[in-house]
Amino acid sequence: INISLLADYKEVFSGISHVEEVAFNALSFIWNPNEEAKVYIGINSLSTDFSSQKGVKGLPLNLQIDTYDFSTGTNRLIHRAAVQVKIFCDKGAERKMRDEDRKRSKRRGKTVIDSKSKSSSGTVLLEK
C-alpha cells in the first residue's frame, strides 16, 4: 500500500498541521485535542496484491494511530488505536455483496421450508 502520497495534498487534512512523511507508509502530524481533527486516508494497491479470491474476500490491512504528548517535552505515548480495514480490487466489493445476499436468501429459503413442514406433539416410531 502507499499512503505517502497524501502528504503532498494538504487540503485533505482539517484541524492538523506539520504533516510530514516519517517512514514508508507512515505520516506524522500535530493536532490540538480540543479541536476536531480529520484525516482522510487513501490506500493504493497493485492488482498483483490480490489473488483470485482476495478480490472477493478483501485484503486485510492494519491501521494504527499513536498519540504522543509533545507538550511536556517527553514525547510520551498516551494512546494507541488500531483497526483492521479491508480493501477490494475492482468489482470485488460488489461481488462480495452479491454473494452475501445470495447466501442470506438461501438461508431464508431453508427457514421458510422448515417452517412449513408439519409439526407434531410426539415422535412416531414404526417397526419394520
Short mmCIF file of C-alpha atoms in Angstrom, two decimals:
data_model
loop_
_atom_site.label_atom_id
_atom_site.label_comp_id
_atom_site.label_asym_id
_atom_site.label_seq_id
_atom_site.Cartn_x
_atom_site.Cartn_y
_atom_site.Cartn_z
CA ILE A 1 0.00 0.00 0.00
CA ASN A 2 1.01 3.60 -0.36
CA ILE A 3 -0.33 6.35 1.86
CA SER A 4 2.67 8.63 1.46
CA LEU A 5 1.01 10.40 -1.48
CA LEU A 6 -1.38 12.10 0.95
CA ALA A 7 1.46 14.12 2.47
CA ASP A 8 1.51 16.10 -0.79
CA TYR A 9 -2.17 17.01 -0.56
CA LYS A 10 -2.51 19.31 2.44
CA GLU A 11 -6.13 20.17 1.58
CA VAL A 12 -7.32 16.69 2.62
CA PHE A 13 -6.38 17.45 6.25
CA SER A 14 -8.54 19.53 8.58
CA GLY A 15 -7.54 20.74 12.06
CA ILE A 16 -3.96 19.47 11.87
CA SER A 17 -0.57 20.94 10.97
CA HIS A 18 3.06 20.00 10.34
CA VAL A 19 2.23 16.99 8.17
CA GLU A 20 5.35 15.06 7.27
CA GLU A 21 6.25 11.62 5.98
CA VAL A 22 8.38 9.93 8.66
CA ALA A 23 8.75 6.49 7.02
CA PHE A 24 7.30 4.44 4.20
CA ASN A 25 3.53 4.36 4.82
CA ALA A 26 3.89 6.45 8.00
CA LEU A 27 2.83 10.06 8.50
CA SER A 28 3.31 12.40 11.43
CA PHE A 29 1.24 15.48 12.21
CA ILE A 30 0.37 17.78 15.09
CA TRP A 31 -3.21 18.32 16.21
CA ASN A 32 -4.98 20.02 19.08
CA PRO A 33 -7.14 17.54 21.03
CA ASN A 34 -9.52 20.37 21.95
CA GLU A 35 -10.45 20.84 18.29
CA GLU A 36 -11.94 18.45 15.77
CA ALA A 37 -9.29 16.91 13.52
CA LYS A 38 -9.96 15.00 10.31
CA VAL A 39 -7.52 12.95 8.27
CA TYR A 40 -8.66 11.32 5.06
CA ILE A 41 -6.66 8.24 4.17
CA GLY A 42 -6.43 6.75 0.70
CA ILE A 43 -4.98 3.30 0.18
CA ASN A 44 -3.40 2.49 -3.16
CA SER A 45 -2.55 -1.07 -4.10
CA LEU A 46 -1.44 -3.04 -7.11
CA SER A 47 -3.59 -5.67 -8.77
CA THR A 48 -0.80 -8.16 -8.02
CA ASP A 49 -1.56 -7.73 -4.29
CA PHE A 50 -4.73 -9.78 -4.84
CA SER A 51 -5.05 -13.46 -5.53
CA SER A 52 -8.20 -14.52 -7.36
CA GLN A 53 -10.04 -14.95 -4.04
CA LYS A 54 -8.72 -11.89 -2.20
CA GLY A 55 -10.60 -9.67 -4.63
CA VAL A 56 -13.79 -11.15 -3.21
CA LYS A 57 -12.71 -11.62 0.41
CA GLY A 58 -10.76 -8.39 0.65
CA LEU A 59 -7.13 -7.81 1.58
CA PRO A 60 -6.88 -7.11 5.34
CA LEU A 61 -4.63 -4.25 6.42
CA ASN A 62 -4.00 -2.82 9.86
CA LEU A 63 -4.21 0.91 10.51
CA GLN A 64 -2.56 2.12 13.71
CA ILE A 65 -2.69 5.60 15.21
CA ASP A 66 -0.34 6.53 18.06
CA THR A 67 -0.90 9.72 20.05
CA TYR A 68 2.09 11.29 21.79
CA ASP A 69 2.15 14.16 24.29
CA PHE A 70 4.66 16.70 22.97
CA SER A 71 3.55 19.48 25.34
CA THR A 72 5.61 18.16 28.27
CA GLY A 73 8.75 17.65 26.19
CA THR A 74 8.82 13.91 26.99
CA ASN A 75 7.10 12.77 23.78
CA ARG A 76 5.29 10.14 25.87
CA LEU A 77 2.87 7.72 24.16
CA ILE A 78 -0.56 8.40 25.67
CA HIS A 79 -2.89 6.43 23.39
CA ARG A 80 -2.73 3.77 20.69
CA ALA A 81 -5.67 2.81 18.50
CA ALA A 82 -5.76 0.17 15.78
CA VAL A 83 -8.33 -1.09 13.34
CA GLN A 84 -8.35 -3.63 10.53
CA VAL A 85 -9.53 -2.36 7.16
CA LYS A 86 -10.15 -4.44 4.07
CA ILE A 87 -9.51 -3.29 0.55
CA PHE A 88 -11.07 -4.88 -2.50
CA CYS A 89 -9.95 -4.98 -6.10
CA ASP A 90 -12.26 -3.51 -8.73
CA LYS A 91 -15.62 -5.26 -8.69
CA GLY A 92 -14.52 -7.37 -5.70
CA ALA A 93 -16.66 -5.47 -3.20
CA GLU A 94 -19.72 -5.64 -5.45
CA ARG A 95 -19.18 -9.37 -5.96
CA LYS A 96 -18.83 -9.90 -2.20
CA MET A 97 -22.12 -8.08 -1.52
CA ARG A 98 -23.87 -10.13 -4.22
CA ASP A 99 -22.51 -13.40 -2.80
CA GLU A 100 -23.56 -12.47 0.74
CA ASP A 101 -27.06 -11.56 -0.48
CA ARG A 102 -27.32 -14.94 -2.23
CA LYS A 103 -26.24 -16.76 0.93
CA ARG A 104 -28.79 -14.82 3.02
CA SER A 105 -31.60 -15.58 0.59
CA LYS A 106 -30.67 -19.29 0.56
CA ARG A 107 -30.74 -19.32 4.37
CA ARG A 108 -34.13 -17.59 4.33
CA GLY A 109 -35.39 -20.15 1.81
CA LYS A 110 -34.39 -23.03 4.08
CA THR A 111 -36.10 -21.34 7.03
CA VAL A 112 -39.32 -20.96 5.04
CA ILE A 113 -39.24 -24.63 4.02
CA ASP A 114 -38.56 -25.74 7.59
CA SER A 115 -41.34 -23.55 8.97
CA LYS A 116 -43.88 -25.04 6.52
CA SER A 117 -43.14 -28.65 7.46
CA LYS A 118 -45.73 -30.38 9.63
CA SER A 119 -45.21 -30.37 13.34
CA SER A 120 -46.36 -32.99 15.81
CA SER A 121 -46.54 -33.29 19.56
CA GLY A 122 -44.55 -36.52 19.58
CA THR A 123 -42.35 -38.86 17.59
CA VAL A 124 -43.94 -41.88 15.94
CA LEU A 125 -41.68 -44.95 15.78
CA LEU A 126 -42.53 -47.60 13.20
CA GLU A 127 -41.42 -51.22 13.29
CA LYS A 128 -40.00 -52.77 10.12
#
